[in-house]
Amino acid sequence: MKDKVTMQDIAERLNISKNSVSQALSGKDGVSEDTRKLILETAHQMGYIYSQSRKRRLPESRRPGTIALIASDFAFSMKSFFGEIYLSIERETVKRGSNLLIQPISMQAEEHLILPSFLQDNSVDGVLVLSHITTDFINAITHTGKPMVLIDHHHPFIHADCILTNNRFSAYEAVRYLIELGHRRIGIMTNTSISPSYYERWEGYVLAMSDFGLEIHESWVIKNAIEEADSILDNIKSLEHNMPTAWFCVNDGLGFLLNSTLQKQGYRVPEDISIISFDNGYLSQVSTPPITTMDVNLKLYGRKAVEQLFWRMEHPEHQEYPFTELLLPTNLLVRSSTGPVPS
């Protein structure tokens, strides 16, 4: 038995010319759409391998027409962060002459694994999943066989391409910046149960503190932080006699609330306490003073997610290729909430 399937093998199977097979596989004109479809399906069934020099590019008329963007109701409500990603996805989809369907997922749908109708009736070509949805729900999408890319979320039990922020190294950079300002007593506000991203930012904090030989006091680690003023106030009051000189907050909402709470308690920012947060969202910009933050390129998020999804859709013969996790870098934006350690 031959190890490698050739275009001649496909031609003989279908009793057509080798030239017709070549035209179909290369996306060139010269064969009808029905014939092209038959040749592509036969090539896939026979295990034909496309060489890099003849890598198939689908003609415009055969490129996938509709993709879906799925997110929880909560994620769609976070317009300051996810809204920009959505707009970028829409722009990139339109550039490709394709359609975008938007579908919020309710808690009830997640709990009972109720998939959107467009997945049940096979009317979309691929799916983007934005932020955190339950692993069981995402795997239910996987079982439909549709190409899927996750945005700002991943999990060991989910087998799909993912577009992510380099959370660990970005958090490391944030803490390193505070250390360069002379801070040694550095706290962190996170909630590791909410998102893998927040856990990874906690790991970046730990790595930076370890690399620079700094002690992590248990009381300075708030792992169950809630974006509520009263909760932040309770945390601050418990540290009245053991306050860090700087805080790293894993998102801008926590940074905003911490900033206002500290000032209400009589602390000056940054003269007494410095604050750095993450995401460069609206709250970091309108805070007084504006908060130093790690800027996430949201437009790049959308562009890379669409690129990867379309690659999967246009290359079904490569469905066995390993899934990838693309880590996007961040940029440190220095604002007025950080300063040298108090003397």
Short mmCIF file of C-alpha atoms in Angstrom, two decimals:
data_model
loop_
_atom_site.label_atom_id
_atom_site.label_comp_id
_atom_site.label_asym_id
_atom_site.label_seq_id
_atom_site.Cartn_x
_atom_site.Cartn_y
_atom_site.Cartn_z
CA MET A 1 0.00 0.00 0.00
CA LYS A 2 1.32 3.44 -0.89
CA ASP A 3 2.34 5.67 2.00
CA LYS A 4 1.52 8.94 0.29
CA VAL A 5 -1.68 9.85 -1.55
CA THR A 6 -1.06 11.84 -4.73
CA MET A 7 -3.27 13.97 -6.95
CA GLN A 8 -3.09 11.17 -9.52
CA ASP A 9 -4.58 8.77 -6.96
CA ILE A 10 -7.49 11.17 -6.39
CA ALA A 11 -7.97 11.58 -10.17
CA GLU A 12 -8.10 7.81 -10.68
CA ARG A 13 -10.54 7.37 -7.80
CA LEU A 14 -12.92 9.91 -9.36
CA ASN A 15 -12.13 9.05 -12.99
CA ILE A 16 -11.21 12.64 -13.84
CA SER A 17 -8.05 14.36 -15.03
CA LYS A 18 -5.14 15.14 -12.73
CA ASN A 19 -5.34 18.75 -13.94
CA SER A 20 -8.89 19.07 -12.60
CA VAL A 21 -7.73 17.77 -9.22
CA SER A 22 -4.88 20.29 -9.18
CA GLN A 23 -7.23 23.17 -10.01
CA ALA A 24 -9.63 22.20 -7.24
CA LEU A 25 -6.98 21.71 -4.58
CA SER A 26 -5.23 24.99 -5.40
CA GLY A 27 -8.49 26.99 -5.45
CA LYS A 28 -8.14 27.94 -9.12
CA ASP A 29 -10.95 28.33 -11.64
CA GLY A 30 -11.62 25.59 -14.20
CA VAL A 31 -13.88 23.20 -12.31
CA SER A 32 -17.48 23.52 -11.15
CA GLU A 33 -18.28 24.08 -7.49
CA ASP A 34 -19.87 20.62 -7.24
CA THR A 35 -16.75 19.02 -8.70
CA ARG A 36 -14.48 21.08 -6.47
CA LYS A 37 -16.44 20.00 -3.40
CA LEU A 38 -16.27 16.34 -4.44
CA ILE A 39 -12.52 16.54 -5.01
CA LEU A 40 -11.88 18.25 -1.66
CA GLU A 41 -13.98 15.72 0.21
CA THR A 42 -12.29 12.81 -1.55
CA ALA A 43 -8.83 14.24 -0.85
CA HIS A 44 -9.72 14.53 2.82
CA GLN A 45 -11.10 10.98 2.96
CA MET A 46 -8.00 9.54 1.28
CA GLY A 47 -5.64 11.41 3.60
CA TYR A 48 -4.08 13.66 0.98
CA ILE A 49 -1.37 15.89 2.50
CA TYR A 50 -1.02 19.42 1.13
CA SER A 51 2.60 20.42 0.61
CA GLN A 52 3.72 23.88 1.70
CA SER A 53 4.42 24.83 -1.90
CA ARG A 54 0.85 24.00 -2.90
CA LYS A 55 -0.94 24.94 0.30
CA ARG A 56 -4.67 25.19 -0.39
CA ARG A 57 -6.31 28.57 -0.28
CA LEU A 58 -10.08 28.49 -0.58
CA PRO A 59 -11.47 30.82 -3.26
CA GLU A 60 -13.62 33.66 -1.99
CA SER A 61 -16.82 31.87 -2.99
CA ARG A 62 -15.90 28.91 -0.81
CA ARG A 63 -14.63 30.70 2.27
CA PRO A 64 -16.75 30.25 5.40
CA GLY A 65 -19.61 32.70 5.58
CA THR A 66 -20.70 32.96 9.21
CA ILE A 67 -19.00 32.78 12.60
CA ALA A 68 -20.47 33.14 16.06
CA LEU A 69 -19.23 35.04 19.10
CA ILE A 70 -20.41 33.51 22.38
CA ALA A 71 -19.98 34.99 25.85
CA SER A 72 -21.73 34.97 29.19
CA ASP A 73 -24.21 37.69 30.04
CA PHE A 74 -21.66 38.97 32.57
CA ALA A 75 -18.84 39.22 30.01
CA PHE A 76 -21.02 41.16 27.56
CA SER A 77 -21.91 43.55 30.39
CA MET A 78 -18.20 44.43 30.86
CA LYS A 79 -18.27 46.85 27.94
CA SER A 80 -15.13 48.77 28.93
CA PHE A 81 -12.97 45.68 28.41
CA PHE A 82 -14.74 43.14 26.24
CA GLY A 83 -16.55 45.74 24.14
CA GLU A 84 -13.35 46.72 22.35
CA ILE A 85 -12.54 43.07 21.66
CA TYR A 86 -16.01 42.57 20.18
CA LEU A 87 -15.61 45.61 17.90
CA SER A 88 -12.24 44.32 16.71
CA ILE A 89 -13.73 40.90 15.99
CA GLU A 90 -16.55 42.51 14.02
CA ARG A 91 -14.11 44.59 11.95
CA GLU A 92 -11.91 41.58 11.16
CA THR A 93 -14.91 39.44 10.21
CA VAL A 94 -16.30 42.09 7.87
CA LYS A 95 -12.88 42.42 6.20
CA ARG A 96 -13.18 38.77 5.23
CA GLY A 97 -16.64 39.27 3.76
CA SER A 98 -18.20 37.09 6.44
CA ASN A 99 -21.04 37.45 8.92
CA LEU A 100 -20.86 37.60 12.73
CA LEU A 101 -23.57 36.31 15.06
CA ILE A 102 -23.57 37.46 18.69
CA GLN A 103 -25.01 35.20 21.38
CA PRO A 104 -25.08 35.92 25.13
CA ILE A 105 -25.21 32.78 27.26
CA SER A 106 -27.39 32.87 30.37
CA MET A 107 -26.56 31.07 33.60
CA GLN A 108 -29.47 28.74 32.95
CA ALA A 109 -28.15 27.83 29.51
CA GLU A 110 -24.70 27.16 30.98
CA GLU A 111 -26.11 25.01 33.76
CA HIS A 112 -28.32 22.91 31.48
CA LEU A 113 -25.91 22.88 28.51
CA ILE A 114 -28.44 24.52 26.18
CA LEU A 115 -26.52 25.38 23.03
CA PRO A 116 -27.57 28.27 20.75
CA SER A 117 -29.86 27.27 17.90
CA PHE A 118 -27.23 28.11 15.26
CA LEU A 119 -25.05 25.33 16.66
CA GLN A 120 -27.93 22.88 16.76
CA ASP A 121 -28.97 23.56 13.15
CA ASN A 122 -25.40 23.75 11.81
CA SER A 123 -25.75 27.30 10.45
CA VAL A 124 -22.32 28.66 11.50
CA ASP A 125 -18.85 27.69 10.34
CA GLY A 126 -16.87 28.47 13.51
CA VAL A 127 -17.19 29.76 17.06
CA LEU A 128 -15.33 32.29 19.19
CA VAL A 129 -15.82 32.00 22.96
CA LEU A 130 -15.12 35.22 24.84
CA SER A 131 -13.91 34.98 28.44
CA HIS A 132 -15.05 32.49 31.03
CA ILE A 133 -17.91 30.04 30.43
CA THR A 134 -18.15 26.71 32.23
CA THR A 135 -15.84 23.98 30.98
CA ASP A 136 -18.78 21.61 30.42
CA PHE A 137 -20.55 24.17 28.22
CA ILE A 138 -17.43 24.84 26.14
CA ASN A 139 -16.85 21.11 25.70
CA ALA A 140 -20.44 20.74 24.54
CA ILE A 141 -19.56 23.21 21.78
CA THR A 142 -16.44 21.20 20.99
CA HIS A 143 -18.55 18.07 20.51
CA THR A 144 -20.42 19.76 17.65
CA GLY A 145 -17.22 19.51 15.63
CA LYS A 146 -17.15 23.21 14.82
CA PRO A 147 -13.75 24.96 14.86
CA MET A 148 -13.48 27.02 18.02
CA VAL A 149 -11.08 29.59 19.50
CA LEU A 150 -11.17 30.79 23.11
CA ILE A 151 -10.45 34.43 23.94
CA ASP A 152 -9.02 35.33 27.37
CA HIS A 153 -9.78 31.89 28.79
CA HIS A 154 -8.30 28.41 28.91
CA HIS A 155 -8.50 25.25 31.00
CA PRO A 156 -6.64 21.91 31.04
CA PHE A 157 -9.87 20.05 30.17
CA ILE A 158 -10.62 22.20 27.12
CA HIS A 159 -8.92 21.28 23.84
CA ALA A 160 -9.01 24.36 21.65
CA ASP A 161 -6.86 27.22 20.39
CA CYS A 162 -6.66 30.10 22.89
CA ILE A 163 -5.73 33.78 22.62
CA LEU A 164 -4.49 34.97 26.00
CA THR A 165 -2.69 37.77 27.79
CA ASN A 166 0.75 36.84 29.07
CA ASN A 167 -0.59 37.26 32.60
CA ARG A 168 2.35 35.85 34.56
CA PHE A 169 5.07 37.89 32.92
CA SER A 170 2.91 41.02 32.80
CA ALA A 171 2.20 40.80 36.53
CA TYR A 172 5.90 40.18 37.08
CA GLU A 173 6.66 43.40 35.18
CA ALA A 174 4.17 45.35 37.28
CA VAL A 175 5.70 44.17 40.55
CA ARG A 176 9.23 44.66 39.24
CA TYR A 177 8.38 48.28 38.49
CA LEU A 178 7.25 48.82 42.09
CA ILE A 179 10.45 47.23 43.33
CA GLU A 180 12.52 49.56 41.13
CA LEU A 181 10.76 52.46 42.86
CA GLY A 182 12.16 51.16 46.13
CA HIS A 183 9.09 49.32 47.45
CA ARG A 184 9.69 46.17 49.48
CA ARG A 185 6.34 45.85 51.26
CA ILE A 186 4.10 44.99 48.32
CA GLY A 187 0.59 43.57 48.62
CA ILE A 188 -1.73 42.02 46.05
CA MET A 189 -5.49 42.13 45.58
CA THR A 190 -6.88 39.28 43.49
CA ASN A 191 -9.59 36.67 43.40
CA THR A 192 -8.05 33.43 42.20
CA SER A 193 -11.39 31.62 42.15
CA ILE A 194 -12.92 33.85 39.46
CA SER A 195 -10.60 33.37 36.51
CA PRO A 196 -7.42 31.55 35.44
CA SER A 197 -6.11 34.99 34.44
CA TYR A 198 -6.26 36.24 38.01
CA TYR A 199 -4.53 33.12 39.30
CA GLU A 200 -1.75 33.58 36.74
CA ARG A 201 -1.31 37.22 37.80
CA TRP A 202 -0.97 36.01 41.38
CA GLU A 203 1.75 33.60 40.19
CA GLY A 204 3.57 36.48 38.46
CA TYR A 205 3.48 38.45 41.71
CA VAL A 206 4.92 35.50 43.64
CA LEU A 207 7.65 34.96 41.04
CA ALA A 208 8.75 38.61 41.12
CA MET A 209 8.81 38.75 44.92
CA SER A 210 10.84 35.54 44.99
CA ASP A 211 13.30 36.65 42.31
CA PHE A 212 14.04 39.86 44.19
CA GLY A 213 14.29 38.13 47.56
CA LEU A 214 11.27 39.85 49.10
CA GLU A 215 9.10 38.33 51.79
CA ILE A 216 5.39 37.88 51.13
CA HIS A 217 3.38 38.57 54.27
CA GLU A 218 0.18 36.53 54.41
CA SER A 219 -1.83 39.58 55.51
CA TRP A 220 -0.75 41.45 52.36
CA VAL A 221 -2.27 38.78 50.09
CA ILE A 222 -5.99 39.35 49.50
CA LYS A 223 -7.01 36.31 47.40
CA ASN A 224 -10.77 36.71 47.73
CA ALA A 225 -11.06 40.39 46.82
CA ILE A 226 -14.51 41.59 45.79
CA GLU A 227 -15.17 44.70 43.73
CA GLU A 228 -17.28 46.31 46.45
CA ALA A 229 -16.30 49.36 48.49
CA ASP A 230 -17.29 47.85 51.84
CA SER A 231 -15.24 44.72 51.21
CA ILE A 232 -12.17 46.73 50.24
CA LEU A 233 -12.62 48.89 53.34
CA ASP A 234 -12.73 45.82 55.59
CA ASN A 235 -9.49 44.57 54.08
CA ILE A 236 -7.78 47.92 54.57
CA LYS A 237 -8.91 48.28 58.18
CA SER A 238 -7.51 44.86 59.02
CA LEU A 239 -4.07 46.09 57.90
CA GLU A 240 -4.10 49.44 59.71
CA HIS A 241 -0.85 48.73 61.58
CA ASN A 242 0.81 46.60 58.88
CA MET A 243 0.07 48.38 55.62
CA PRO A 244 2.17 47.72 52.50
CA THR A 245 3.74 50.72 50.78
CA ALA A 246 2.46 49.49 47.41
CA TRP A 247 -0.38 47.36 46.05
CA PHE A 248 -0.69 45.35 42.85
CA CYS A 249 -4.36 44.90 41.84
CA VAL A 250 -5.21 42.29 39.22
CA ASN A 251 -7.76 44.52 37.49
CA ASP A 252 -8.65 48.18 37.23
CA GLY A 253 -11.88 47.83 39.19
CA LEU A 254 -10.01 46.72 42.30
CA GLY A 255 -7.40 49.41 41.73
CA PHE A 256 -10.07 52.10 41.46
CA LEU A 257 -11.85 51.03 44.66
CA LEU A 258 -8.60 50.60 46.58
CA ASN A 259 -7.46 54.07 45.52
CA SER A 260 -10.64 55.79 46.69
CA THR A 261 -10.82 53.74 49.91
CA LEU A 262 -7.24 54.51 50.90
CA GLN A 263 -7.78 58.22 50.38
CA LYS A 264 -10.97 58.18 52.44
CA GLN A 265 -8.93 56.58 55.22
CA GLY A 266 -6.44 59.44 55.11
CA TYR A 267 -3.69 57.90 52.99
CA ARG A 268 -2.14 59.84 50.13
CA VAL A 269 -1.65 58.15 46.76
CA PRO A 270 1.17 57.84 45.81
CA GLU A 271 2.98 59.75 48.56
CA ASP A 272 2.05 57.16 51.22
CA ILE A 273 0.96 54.17 49.14
CA SER A 274 1.44 53.35 45.46
CA ILE A 275 -1.11 51.44 43.36
CA ILE A 276 -0.69 49.60 40.08
CA SER A 277 -3.48 47.69 38.32
CA PHE A 278 -4.14 45.70 35.13
CA ASP A 279 -6.06 46.12 31.82
CA ASN A 280 -5.96 49.92 31.18
CA GLY A 281 -9.73 50.13 31.33
CA TYR A 282 -11.90 53.19 31.83
CA LEU A 283 -11.68 53.14 35.64
CA SER A 284 -7.89 53.37 35.65
CA GLN A 285 -8.12 56.46 33.45
CA VAL A 286 -10.80 58.40 35.40
CA SER A 287 -9.42 57.61 38.85
CA THR A 288 -7.89 60.45 40.89
CA PRO A 289 -4.98 60.19 40.52
CA PRO A 290 -5.00 58.15 37.28
CA ILE A 291 -3.75 54.64 37.98
CA THR A 292 -0.57 53.11 36.61
CA THR A 293 -1.65 49.94 34.80
CA MET A 294 -0.67 47.15 32.42
CA ASP A 295 -2.20 47.96 29.03
CA VAL A 296 -3.81 45.07 27.14
CA ASN A 297 -4.02 45.48 23.35
CA LEU A 298 -7.71 44.61 22.91
CA LYS A 299 -7.72 45.19 19.14
CA LEU A 300 -4.91 42.66 18.78
CA TYR A 301 -6.96 40.19 20.80
CA GLY A 302 -9.80 40.35 18.31
CA ARG A 303 -7.58 40.27 15.24
CA LYS A 304 -5.58 37.23 16.36
CA ALA A 305 -8.69 35.34 17.43
CA VAL A 306 -10.36 35.81 14.04
CA GLU A 307 -7.14 34.92 12.19
CA GLN A 308 -6.78 31.66 14.10
CA LEU A 309 -10.43 30.70 13.72
CA PHE A 310 -10.41 31.29 9.97
CA TRP A 311 -7.20 29.29 9.64
CA ARG A 312 -8.93 26.36 11.35
CA MET A 313 -12.03 26.72 9.17
CA GLU A 314 -10.08 27.00 5.93
CA HIS A 315 -7.78 24.07 6.69
CA PRO A 316 -9.96 21.16 7.81
CA GLU A 317 -7.25 18.80 6.55
CA HIS A 318 -5.08 20.07 9.42
CA GLN A 319 -7.59 19.33 12.15
CA GLU A 320 -5.03 17.11 13.88
CA TYR A 321 -2.55 19.97 14.24
CA PRO A 322 -1.80 20.68 17.93
CA PHE A 323 -3.89 23.36 19.58
CA THR A 324 -1.98 26.52 20.39
CA GLU A 325 -2.04 29.12 23.14
CA LEU A 326 -0.97 32.53 21.87
CA LEU A 327 0.24 34.80 24.68
CA LEU A 328 -0.10 38.50 23.89
CA PRO A 329 2.24 41.00 25.61
CA THR A 330 1.18 44.04 27.62
CA ASN A 331 2.69 47.50 28.05
CA LEU A 332 3.34 49.29 31.33
CA LEU A 333 1.54 52.65 31.40
CA VAL A 334 3.04 54.82 34.14
CA ARG A 335 0.58 57.29 35.63
CA SER A 336 0.29 59.28 38.83
CA SER A 337 -0.68 56.50 41.26
CA THR A 338 2.86 55.19 41.66
CA GLY A 339 5.90 56.88 43.17
CA PRO A 340 9.03 56.22 45.20
CA VAL A 341 8.75 54.39 48.48
CA PRO A 342 8.03 56.82 51.38
CA SER A 343 11.18 57.80 53.22
#
